[in-house]
Short mmCIF file of C-alpha atoms in Angstrom, two decimals:
data_model
loop_
_atom_site.label_atom_id
_atom_site.label_comp_id
_atom_site.label_asym_id
_atom_site.label_seq_id
_atom_site.Cartn_x
_atom_site.Cartn_y
_atom_site.Cartn_z
CA UNK R 24 17.89 -37.58 15.38
CA UNK R 25 19.03 -33.95 15.47
CA UNK R 26 18.47 -31.90 18.62
CA UNK R 27 15.66 -29.48 17.74
CA UNK R 28 17.27 -26.80 19.89
CA UNK R 29 20.26 -26.72 17.50
CA UNK R 30 18.25 -26.05 14.35
CA UNK R 31 19.07 -22.54 13.10
CA UNK R 32 16.12 -20.27 12.45
CA UNK R 33 16.92 -17.74 9.70
CA UNK R 34 16.17 -14.08 10.31
CA UNK R 35 13.16 -12.88 8.32
CA UNK R 36 13.84 -11.21 5.01
CA UNK R 37 12.10 -7.92 5.65
CA UNK R 38 12.41 -6.02 2.42
CA UNK R 39 13.76 -5.87 -1.09
CA UNK R 40 15.48 -3.03 -2.88
CA UNK R 41 13.41 0.15 -2.49
CA UNK R 42 13.96 2.99 -4.97
CA UNK R 43 12.19 6.34 -5.15
CA UNK R 44 12.18 8.99 -7.88
CA UNK R 45 10.33 12.30 -7.90
CA UNK R 46 9.45 13.83 -11.26
CA UNK R 47 9.93 17.54 -11.85
CA UNK R 48 6.27 18.24 -11.11
CA UNK R 49 6.27 16.40 -7.76
CA UNK R 50 4.80 13.06 -8.93
CA UNK R 51 6.58 10.28 -7.00
CA UNK R 52 7.49 6.75 -8.07
CA UNK R 53 8.49 4.17 -5.46
CA UNK R 54 9.29 0.55 -6.21
CA UNK R 55 10.43 -2.48 -4.24
CA UNK R 56 12.01 -5.30 -6.18
CA UNK R 57 11.21 -8.72 -4.66
CA UNK R 58 13.32 -11.57 -5.92
CA UNK R 59 11.94 -15.06 -6.40
CA UNK R 60 8.37 -14.19 -7.38
CA UNK R 61 6.80 -13.86 -10.83
CA UNK R 62 4.05 -11.39 -9.96
CA UNK R 63 3.79 -7.71 -9.17
CA UNK R 64 1.43 -5.24 -7.53
CA UNK R 65 1.11 -1.72 -8.84
CA UNK R 66 -1.11 1.21 -8.01
CA UNK R 67 -1.47 4.95 -7.75
CA UNK R 68 -2.32 6.36 -4.34
CA UNK R 69 -3.82 9.85 -4.25
CA UNK R 70 -3.79 11.94 -1.08
CA UNK R 71 -7.48 12.77 -1.13
CA UNK R 72 -10.46 11.30 0.66
CA UNK R 73 -13.61 12.14 2.55
CA UNK R 74 -11.90 14.65 4.85
CA UNK R 75 -11.00 16.82 1.84
CA UNK R 76 -14.63 17.29 0.80
CA UNK R 77 -16.87 20.27 1.50
CA UNK R 78 -20.18 19.40 3.16
CA UNK R 79 -22.10 19.68 -0.10
CA UNK R 80 -19.73 17.31 -1.88
CA UNK R 81 -19.43 14.69 0.86
CA UNK R 82 -19.30 11.32 -0.90
CA UNK R 83 -17.81 12.58 -4.16
CA UNK R 84 -14.33 11.07 -3.59
CA UNK R 85 -15.90 7.63 -3.23
CA UNK R 86 -18.29 8.15 -6.19
CA UNK R 87 -15.32 9.30 -8.31
CA UNK R 88 -13.42 6.13 -7.45
CA UNK R 89 -16.37 4.10 -8.77
CA UNK R 90 -16.54 6.18 -11.95
CA UNK R 91 -12.87 5.57 -12.75
CA UNK R 92 -13.77 2.10 -14.03
CA UNK R 93 -16.74 3.22 -16.14
CA UNK R 94 -14.88 4.24 -19.27
CA UNK R 95 -12.14 6.47 -20.69
CA UNK R 96 -11.55 8.19 -24.00
CA UNK R 97 -10.15 4.94 -25.44
CA UNK R 98 -11.55 2.18 -23.22
CA UNK R 99 -15.09 1.20 -22.28
CA UNK R 100 -15.88 -0.21 -18.84
CA UNK R 101 -15.85 -3.68 -20.38
CA UNK R 102 -12.52 -3.00 -22.10
CA UNK R 103 -10.93 -2.09 -18.74
CA UNK R 104 -12.12 -5.31 -17.10
CA UNK R 105 -11.31 -7.56 -20.05
CA UNK R 106 -7.86 -6.14 -20.71
CA UNK R 107 -6.54 -6.81 -17.21
CA UNK R 108 -8.31 -10.15 -16.85
CA UNK R 109 -7.08 -11.31 -20.26
CA UNK R 110 -3.62 -11.64 -18.73
CA UNK R 111 -4.89 -13.16 -15.47
CA UNK R 112 -4.69 -9.99 -13.42
CA UNK R 113 -7.24 -8.02 -11.41
CA UNK R 114 -7.86 -4.36 -10.71
CA UNK R 115 -9.63 -2.58 -7.87
CA UNK R 116 -9.81 0.67 -5.88
CA UNK R 117 -10.81 2.03 -2.49
CA UNK R 118 -11.53 5.35 -0.81
CA UNK R 119 -10.70 6.21 2.79
CA UNK R 120 -10.86 9.47 4.72
CA UNK R 121 -7.41 10.54 3.53
CA UNK R 122 -6.46 8.41 0.52
CA UNK R 123 -7.96 7.09 -2.71
CA UNK R 124 -6.11 4.17 -4.28
CA UNK R 125 -6.29 2.49 -7.68
CA UNK R 126 -4.30 -0.73 -7.82
CA UNK R 127 -3.79 -3.95 -9.75
CA UNK R 128 -2.07 -7.32 -9.44
CA UNK R 129 -0.60 -9.16 -12.39
CA UNK R 130 2.47 -11.07 -13.62
CA UNK R 131 5.62 -9.00 -13.81
CA UNK R 132 5.64 -9.12 -17.59
CA UNK R 133 2.26 -7.35 -17.67
CA UNK R 134 3.17 -4.38 -15.43
CA UNK R 135 3.25 -1.92 -18.39
CA UNK R 136 -0.27 -2.96 -19.39
CA UNK R 137 -1.60 -2.51 -15.84
CA UNK R 138 0.10 0.86 -15.52
CA UNK R 139 -1.41 2.04 -18.79
CA UNK R 140 -4.91 1.12 -17.63
CA UNK R 141 -4.51 2.88 -14.27
CA UNK R 142 -2.98 5.97 -15.86
CA UNK R 143 -5.77 6.04 -18.44
CA UNK R 144 -8.57 5.95 -15.86
CA UNK R 145 -6.90 8.70 -13.83
CA UNK R 146 -6.16 11.03 -16.74
CA UNK R 147 -8.88 10.31 -19.29
CA UNK R 148 -12.12 9.18 -17.63
CA UNK R 149 -15.11 10.54 -19.59
CA UNK R 150 -17.79 10.55 -16.85
CA UNK R 151 -20.51 9.43 -19.23
CA UNK R 152 -23.91 10.62 -17.84
CA UNK R 153 -25.46 7.22 -18.54
CA UNK R 154 -22.75 5.44 -16.56
CA UNK R 155 -23.10 8.00 -13.75
CA UNK R 156 -26.80 7.15 -13.43
CA UNK R 157 -26.05 3.42 -13.29
CA UNK R 158 -23.34 3.85 -10.68
CA UNK R 159 -25.48 6.28 -8.70
CA UNK R 160 -27.96 3.46 -8.17
CA UNK R 161 -25.16 1.10 -7.12
CA UNK R 162 -23.85 3.55 -4.51
CA UNK R 163 -27.33 4.27 -3.15
CA UNK R 164 -27.72 0.51 -2.69
CA UNK R 165 -24.34 0.43 -0.93
CA UNK R 166 -25.48 3.20 1.44
CA UNK R 167 -28.72 1.33 2.12
CA UNK R 168 -26.82 -1.87 2.87
CA UNK R 169 -24.56 -0.02 5.33
CA UNK R 170 -27.55 1.49 7.12
CA UNK R 171 -29.12 -1.96 7.40
CA UNK R 172 -25.94 -3.44 8.92
CA UNK R 173 -25.66 -2.44 12.59
CA UNK R 174 -21.97 -3.16 13.01
CA UNK R 175 -21.25 -0.99 9.93
CA UNK R 176 -23.45 2.01 10.65
CA UNK R 177 -22.29 2.41 14.24
CA UNK R 178 -18.73 3.05 13.06
CA UNK R 179 -20.02 5.91 10.91
CA UNK R 180 -21.86 7.24 13.97
CA UNK R 181 -18.70 6.85 16.03
CA UNK R 182 -16.71 9.05 13.66
CA UNK R 183 -19.52 11.60 13.35
CA UNK R 184 -19.95 11.85 17.14
CA UNK R 185 -16.22 12.01 17.85
CA UNK R 186 -15.66 14.75 15.25
CA UNK R 187 -19.01 16.53 14.76
CA UNK R 188 -19.47 19.15 12.01
CA UNK R 189 -16.03 18.39 10.59
CA UNK R 190 -15.03 16.80 7.27
CA UNK R 191 -13.19 13.98 9.06
CA UNK R 192 -16.40 13.07 10.87
CA UNK R 193 -18.51 12.64 7.74
CA UNK R 194 -19.20 9.22 6.19
CA UNK R 195 -17.05 8.13 3.26
CA UNK R 196 -20.10 7.12 1.21
CA UNK R 197 -21.79 10.47 1.77
CA UNK R 198 -25.51 11.14 2.26
CA UNK R 199 -28.02 9.98 -0.39
CA UNK R 200 -29.03 13.57 -1.21
CA UNK R 201 -25.47 14.36 -2.33
CA UNK R 202 -25.08 11.13 -4.28
CA UNK R 203 -28.32 11.84 -6.16
CA UNK R 204 -27.02 15.24 -7.27
CA UNK R 205 -23.45 14.70 -8.51
CA UNK R 206 -22.88 15.13 -12.24
CA UNK R 207 -19.95 15.15 -14.73
CA UNK R 208 -18.90 18.72 -13.92
CA UNK R 209 -18.71 17.95 -10.19
CA UNK R 210 -16.29 15.08 -10.84
CA UNK R 211 -14.14 17.12 -13.21
CA UNK R 212 -13.92 20.01 -10.75
CA UNK R 213 -12.96 17.70 -7.87
CA UNK R 214 -10.26 16.02 -9.96
CA UNK R 215 -8.88 19.39 -11.06
CA UNK R 216 -8.57 20.56 -7.46
CA UNK R 217 -7.28 17.45 -5.74
CA UNK R 218 -5.61 15.12 -8.25
CA UNK R 219 -2.36 17.10 -8.38
CA UNK R 220 0.96 15.40 -9.22
CA UNK R 221 2.42 16.24 -5.80
CA UNK R 222 -0.49 14.40 -4.20
CA UNK R 223 0.05 11.21 -6.22
CA UNK R 224 2.35 8.24 -5.61
CA UNK R 225 2.95 5.40 -8.05
CA UNK R 226 3.96 2.42 -5.93
CA UNK R 227 4.88 -1.04 -7.19
CA UNK R 228 6.40 -4.16 -5.66
CA UNK R 229 7.38 -7.61 -6.83
CA UNK R 230 8.89 -8.26 -10.24
CA UNK R 231 9.23 -4.61 -11.21
CA UNK R 232 11.81 -2.45 -12.96
CA UNK R 233 12.17 0.98 -11.35
CA UNK R 234 13.67 2.83 -14.30
CA UNK R 235 11.08 1.42 -16.70
CA UNK R 236 8.26 2.59 -14.43
CA UNK R 237 9.82 6.05 -14.09
CA UNK R 238 9.83 6.35 -17.89
CA UNK R 239 6.19 5.27 -18.05
CA UNK R 240 5.25 7.73 -15.31
CA UNK R 241 7.06 10.57 -17.06
CA UNK R 242 5.21 9.85 -20.29
CA UNK R 243 1.79 9.59 -18.64
CA UNK R 244 2.00 12.23 -15.87
CA UNK R 245 5.02 14.39 -16.63
CA UNK R 246 2.95 16.97 -18.51
CA UNK R 247 0.88 17.84 -15.41
CA UNK R 248 1.76 21.20 -13.92
CA UNK R 249 2.99 21.32 -10.34
CA UNK R 250 0.22 22.68 -8.09
CA UNK R 251 -0.74 22.31 -4.46
CA UNK R 252 -3.93 20.46 -3.59
CA UNK R 253 -6.14 22.07 -0.92
CA UNK R 254 -5.18 21.12 2.62
CA UNK R 255 -7.62 19.22 4.84
CA UNK R 256 -9.22 20.99 7.80
CA UNK R 257 -7.59 20.01 11.13
CA UNK R 258 -9.37 17.36 13.20
CA UNK R 259 -10.74 18.33 16.61
CA UNK R 260 -11.98 15.55 18.90
CA UNK R 261 -15.20 16.54 20.69
CA UNK R 262 -16.72 13.23 21.72
CA UNK R 263 -20.19 12.58 22.98
CA UNK R 264 -22.83 9.91 22.98
CA UNK R 265 -25.37 8.43 20.58
CA UNK R 266 -27.87 5.83 21.77
CA UNK R 267 -30.23 4.57 19.06
CA UNK R 268 -33.12 2.36 20.10
CA UNK R 269 -34.11 -0.33 17.58
CA UNK R 270 -35.72 -3.75 17.81
CA UNK R 271 -32.60 -5.85 17.27
CA UNK R 272 -31.55 -9.13 18.85
CA UNK R 273 -28.35 -7.53 20.19
CA UNK R 274 -27.17 -4.18 21.40
CA UNK R 275 -24.12 -3.14 19.38
CA UNK R 276 -21.73 -1.14 21.55
CA UNK R 277 -18.70 1.08 20.83
CA UNK R 278 -16.45 2.95 23.21
CA UNK R 279 -13.91 5.31 21.64
CA UNK R 280 -11.00 7.19 23.23
CA UNK R 281 -8.87 9.80 21.42
CA UNK R 282 -5.31 8.73 20.58
CA UNK R 283 -2.57 10.44 18.55
CA UNK R 284 -2.39 10.50 14.77
CA UNK R 285 0.22 8.55 12.85
CA UNK R 286 2.65 11.48 12.79
CA UNK R 287 2.81 11.56 16.58
CA UNK R 288 5.47 9.54 18.49
CA UNK R 289 2.67 7.94 20.52
CA UNK R 290 1.20 6.25 17.44
CA UNK R 291 3.00 2.93 17.92
CA UNK R 292 2.34 2.94 21.67
CA UNK R 293 -1.38 3.26 20.93
CA UNK R 294 -1.23 0.18 18.70
CA UNK R 295 0.58 -1.89 21.34
CA UNK R 296 -1.86 -0.82 24.07
CA UNK R 297 -4.87 -1.54 21.85
CA UNK R 298 -3.58 -5.02 21.03
CA UNK R 299 -2.94 -5.79 24.70
CA UNK R 300 -6.46 -4.68 25.61
CA UNK R 301 -8.44 -6.46 22.94
CA UNK R 302 -6.30 -7.76 20.11
CA UNK R 303 -6.99 -11.47 20.43
CA UNK R 304 -8.45 -14.29 22.48
CA UNK R 305 -5.75 -13.93 25.16
CA UNK R 306 -6.40 -10.20 25.62
CA UNK R 307 -7.85 -9.04 28.92
CA UNK R 308 -11.10 -7.72 27.44
CA UNK R 309 -11.80 -11.06 25.70
CA UNK R 310 -10.82 -13.09 28.73
CA UNK R 311 -12.68 -11.05 31.32
CA UNK R 312 -15.86 -10.14 29.44
CA UNK R 313 -16.42 -13.10 27.14
CA UNK R 314 -14.60 -16.03 28.71
CA UNK R 315 -15.19 -15.33 32.42
CA UNK R 316 -18.49 -13.44 32.30
CA UNK R 317 -20.09 -14.75 29.10
CA UNK R 318 -21.51 -11.31 28.31
CA UNK R 319 -20.85 -11.38 24.55
CA UNK R 320 -19.82 -13.52 21.63
CA UNK R 321 -17.44 -10.99 20.06
CA UNK R 322 -15.39 -8.24 21.67
CA UNK R 323 -12.29 -6.60 20.26
CA UNK R 324 -10.27 -3.40 20.33
CA UNK R 325 -8.70 -1.59 17.43
CA UNK R 326 -6.92 1.70 16.82
CA UNK R 327 -7.46 3.82 13.72
CA UNK R 328 -5.16 6.71 12.91
CA UNK R 329 -5.19 9.73 10.61
CA UNK R 330 -2.55 12.41 10.13
CA UNK R 331 -3.62 14.44 13.15
CA UNK R 332 -6.03 12.26 15.12
CA UNK R 333 -6.97 8.73 16.03
CA UNK R 334 -9.38 6.59 18.00
CA UNK R 335 -8.88 3.59 20.24
CA UNK R 336 -12.16 1.73 19.85
CA UNK R 337 -13.69 -1.19 21.71
CA UNK R 338 -16.58 -3.01 19.99
CA UNK R 339 -18.90 -5.63 21.48
CA UNK R 340 -22.35 -7.01 20.84
CA UNK R 341 -24.49 -8.13 23.78
CA UNK R 342 -28.07 -8.53 24.97
CA UNK R 343 -30.03 -5.45 25.94
CA UNK R 344 -30.23 -6.54 29.58
CA UNK R 345 -26.46 -6.97 29.75
CA UNK R 346 -25.48 -3.74 27.99
CA UNK R 347 -24.90 -1.66 31.11
CA UNK R 348 -22.85 -4.35 32.80
CA UNK R 349 -20.71 -4.90 29.71
CA UNK R 350 -20.05 -1.18 29.16
CA UNK R 351 -19.08 -0.68 32.79
CA UNK R 352 -16.72 -3.64 32.71
CA UNK R 353 -15.04 -2.36 29.53
CA UNK R 354 -14.35 0.95 31.31
CA UNK R 355 -13.17 -0.84 34.45
CA UNK R 356 -10.77 -3.08 32.51
CA UNK R 357 -9.24 -0.13 30.66
CA UNK R 358 -8.78 1.74 33.94
CA UNK R 359 -7.31 -1.34 35.62
CA UNK R 360 -4.90 -1.91 32.72
CA UNK R 361 -3.53 1.61 33.21
CA UNK R 362 -2.46 0.51 36.68
CA UNK R 363 -1.45 -3.13 36.28
CA UNK R 364 -0.72 -3.95 32.64
CA UNK R 365 1.98 -6.64 32.80
CA UNK R 366 5.23 -7.24 30.99
CA UNK R 367 3.78 -10.49 29.67
CA UNK R 368 0.81 -8.67 28.12
CA UNK R 369 3.11 -6.14 26.46
CA UNK R 370 5.40 -8.89 25.17
CA UNK R 371 2.41 -10.70 23.68
CA UNK R 372 1.05 -7.53 22.05
CA UNK R 373 4.42 -6.67 20.55
CA UNK R 374 4.76 -10.21 19.21
CA UNK R 375 1.31 -10.01 17.58
CA UNK R 376 2.13 -6.70 15.88
CA UNK R 377 5.56 -7.91 14.77
CA UNK R 378 4.23 -11.17 13.33
CA UNK R 379 1.31 -9.47 11.64
CA UNK R 380 3.60 -6.97 9.97
CA UNK R 381 6.14 -9.55 8.79
CA UNK R 382 3.48 -11.92 7.48
CA UNK R 383 1.85 -9.07 5.62
CA UNK R 384 5.14 -8.14 3.97
CA UNK R 385 5.28 -11.52 2.27
CA UNK R 386 2.74 -10.18 -0.26
CA UNK R 387 3.74 -7.75 -3.01
CA UNK R 388 0.45 -5.87 -2.66
CA UNK R 389 1.13 -5.24 1.04
CA UNK R 390 4.58 -3.87 0.31
CA UNK R 391 3.32 -1.55 -2.42
CA UNK R 392 0.58 -0.30 -0.09
CA UNK R 393 2.93 0.19 2.86
CA UNK R 394 5.53 2.08 0.83
CA UNK R 395 2.91 4.45 -0.59
CA UNK R 396 1.29 5.05 2.79
CA UNK R 397 4.51 5.73 4.69
CA UNK R 398 5.54 8.12 1.92
CA UNK R 399 2.31 10.05 2.51
CA UNK R 400 2.56 9.77 6.29
CA UNK R 401 6.18 10.74 6.79
CA UNK R 402 7.46 12.07 3.47
CA UNK R 403 9.72 9.04 3.11
CA UNK R 404 9.50 5.28 2.84
CA UNK R 405 9.92 4.03 6.40
CA UNK R 406 11.98 0.80 6.52
CA UNK R 407 10.17 -2.10 8.22
CA UNK R 408 13.14 -2.48 10.57
CA UNK R 409 12.47 1.01 11.91
CA UNK R 410 8.83 0.24 12.67
CA UNK R 411 9.77 -3.06 14.29
CA UNK R 412 12.29 -1.25 16.50
CA UNK R 413 9.59 1.24 17.56
CA UNK R 414 7.27 -1.64 18.48
CA UNK R 415 10.04 -3.32 20.48
CA UNK R 416 10.74 -0.07 22.34
CA UNK R 417 7.26 0.15 23.89
CA UNK R 418 7.69 -0.82 27.52
CA UNK R 419 5.15 -1.73 30.17
CA UNK R 420 5.64 1.60 31.93
CA UNK R 421 5.23 3.60 28.74
CA UNK R 422 2.06 1.66 27.91
CA UNK R 423 0.61 2.19 31.39
CA UNK R 424 1.35 5.91 31.35
CA UNK R 425 -0.15 6.29 27.89
CA UNK R 426 -3.32 4.40 28.83
CA UNK R 427 -3.65 6.27 32.11
CA UNK R 428 -3.45 9.58 30.29
CA UNK R 429 -6.14 8.85 27.70
CA UNK R 430 -8.44 7.10 30.20
CA UNK R 431 -8.11 9.78 32.84
CA UNK R 432 -8.96 12.76 30.64
CA UNK R 433 -12.68 11.96 30.50
CA UNK R 434 -12.76 12.46 26.72
CA UNK R 435 -14.70 9.65 25.09
CA UNK R 436 -17.37 8.75 22.59
CA UNK R 437 -20.03 6.12 23.35
CA UNK R 438 -22.31 4.57 20.73
CA UNK R 439 -25.02 1.95 21.24
CA UNK R 440 -27.58 0.65 18.75
CA UNK R 441 -30.42 -1.80 19.39
CA UNK R 442 -32.07 -2.42 22.78
CA UNK R 443 -30.21 0.36 24.60
CA UNK R 444 -32.52 1.18 27.53
CA UNK R 445 -29.99 -0.16 30.07
CA UNK R 446 -27.00 1.75 28.64
CA UNK R 447 -24.87 3.58 31.20
CA UNK R 448 -24.63 7.37 30.90
CA UNK R 449 -21.46 8.69 29.30
CA UNK R 450 -20.60 10.49 32.56
CA UNK R 451 -20.57 7.20 34.47
CA UNK R 452 -18.33 5.59 31.86
CA UNK R 453 -15.92 8.55 32.12
CA UNK R 454 -15.85 8.26 35.92
CA UNK R 455 -15.15 4.53 35.81
CA UNK R 456 -12.38 5.05 33.24
CA UNK R 457 -10.74 7.60 35.48
CA UNK R 458 -11.26 5.51 38.63
CA UNK R 459 -8.23 3.28 38.20
CA UNK R 460 -6.33 5.30 35.63
CA UNK R 461 -4.29 7.26 38.17
CA UNK R 462 -2.33 4.21 39.28
CA UNK R 463 0.45 4.84 36.76
CA UNK R 464 3.53 2.71 36.31
CA UNK R 465 4.83 0.71 39.15
#
C-alpha cells in the first residue's frame, strides 16, 4: 500500500486564457476560455445601480431590470423565455447598488443565440405599458415580502442609517410610491443617461471564442456613440441607531462598522478580519456567543464593499431578554480580537477565503462574473493569483491594527428589530468597542 504522504497533490488550475478587447466607443469584451467543459456563461454587466438614482427615481434601476424580459421589438416575453430554454439554457438578471447584470448559461454552441437575446433586451426593449402594470404589481409584492421578512428589512435599515440622505443608503427596490409612478418615458430616459457603451462589459467564460464574440459585440453595440454616464455621488458614512419595536419571537440585531471600499488597499484585510470574527462555526463570535453562552441560534459576520465605502456587519437573532447581553458581548469580542487575534485564527480565515475563491472559480458563471467585476473595480481583469497573494499577505499584526482602528473610532451603526426594550445604547456599544481596541499588535 502506497504511503499517503508521498501522493502528489496537483496545484489548482486557477484560470484559463483571458482576453480583453475594447471597441472604439468604449464597450469592453472580456472572455476566459475554459478547456474541458461543454458549457458557457455569458452576460452584460452595466455600471449602474441604486446609488446612481436621484431620490425621485429610487427603484428604477431594479424595475428596469425586470422590464428587460418583458418584450422587445422582435421578441415577446414568452419568446425570450422559450428561445433560451429551447436549447436547455437559462437567463436571469440582478440589480445591486453599483451594477446591473443580465446573464445566461448555455452550451457553448448556443453562445451566439444567448448573446443575441441579451443584446436585444438591452437595445430594443419596448416598455409596453401593459407589461409595466403587470410587473409593477410583482415588484410591489416583492417590496411587501421584504418588509415582512425581519432579516431582510434590517439590512435595508442598516444601509439607510449608515449612509442617511445619500443614494448609496437607499433601498435597491425603492419605495412603493416611486414604483407606482414609473412609466415608459422614465425607463427610456434612465437608459439613455446610464446605459453608455463605456459603462458596459460583455463577459463570457467556458467554451467561448473571443474573436467571434468581439464581432457580435461590434455588430450589436458598435453603433452606440461614446458618452460618459453620470458619476455616482460619493459615499459618506454617518452611522447611528435604529431600534424598531415589534411583537416578534426574536430580536434581530445588526452591528455595522465602516471599512474601506474595494479600491482601497485595506479591502482584503477587512475580508480576512471579518472571516476570523464570524465567518464560520470555528470563529470567535460563533464559539463565544452561541456555543459557550447559548445566546442565539445564528450569528455571523460579513463585509460588503462598494467603490468608496464598506461595512463590516455582525448579524444575530436572540430573545428580547438576551439582546443587551448579546450586543455587549459582540462589542467585547471585537475589541478583544483587536488585542489578541491569533496567528491560528488568521491562518484559518485565509484558508477559508482561499478555498472559497478557488471552489467558486470552478464554475464558468463565477469566472465571467469575477472578470466583469474586477474590470469595473480596477479597470483591469485582476488575476486570481494576485488576489490569493493579497490574502496570504494579511498578517496577524496587520489584522489587529486594522481591527483596532475601526473599533476604536466610535463610528458604528446599530439596528435592532423585534422586542428591543433591553437593547444597549449606541454610546455604550461604542465605549465597549473602544475598551480593548487600543491593545494593538503584540
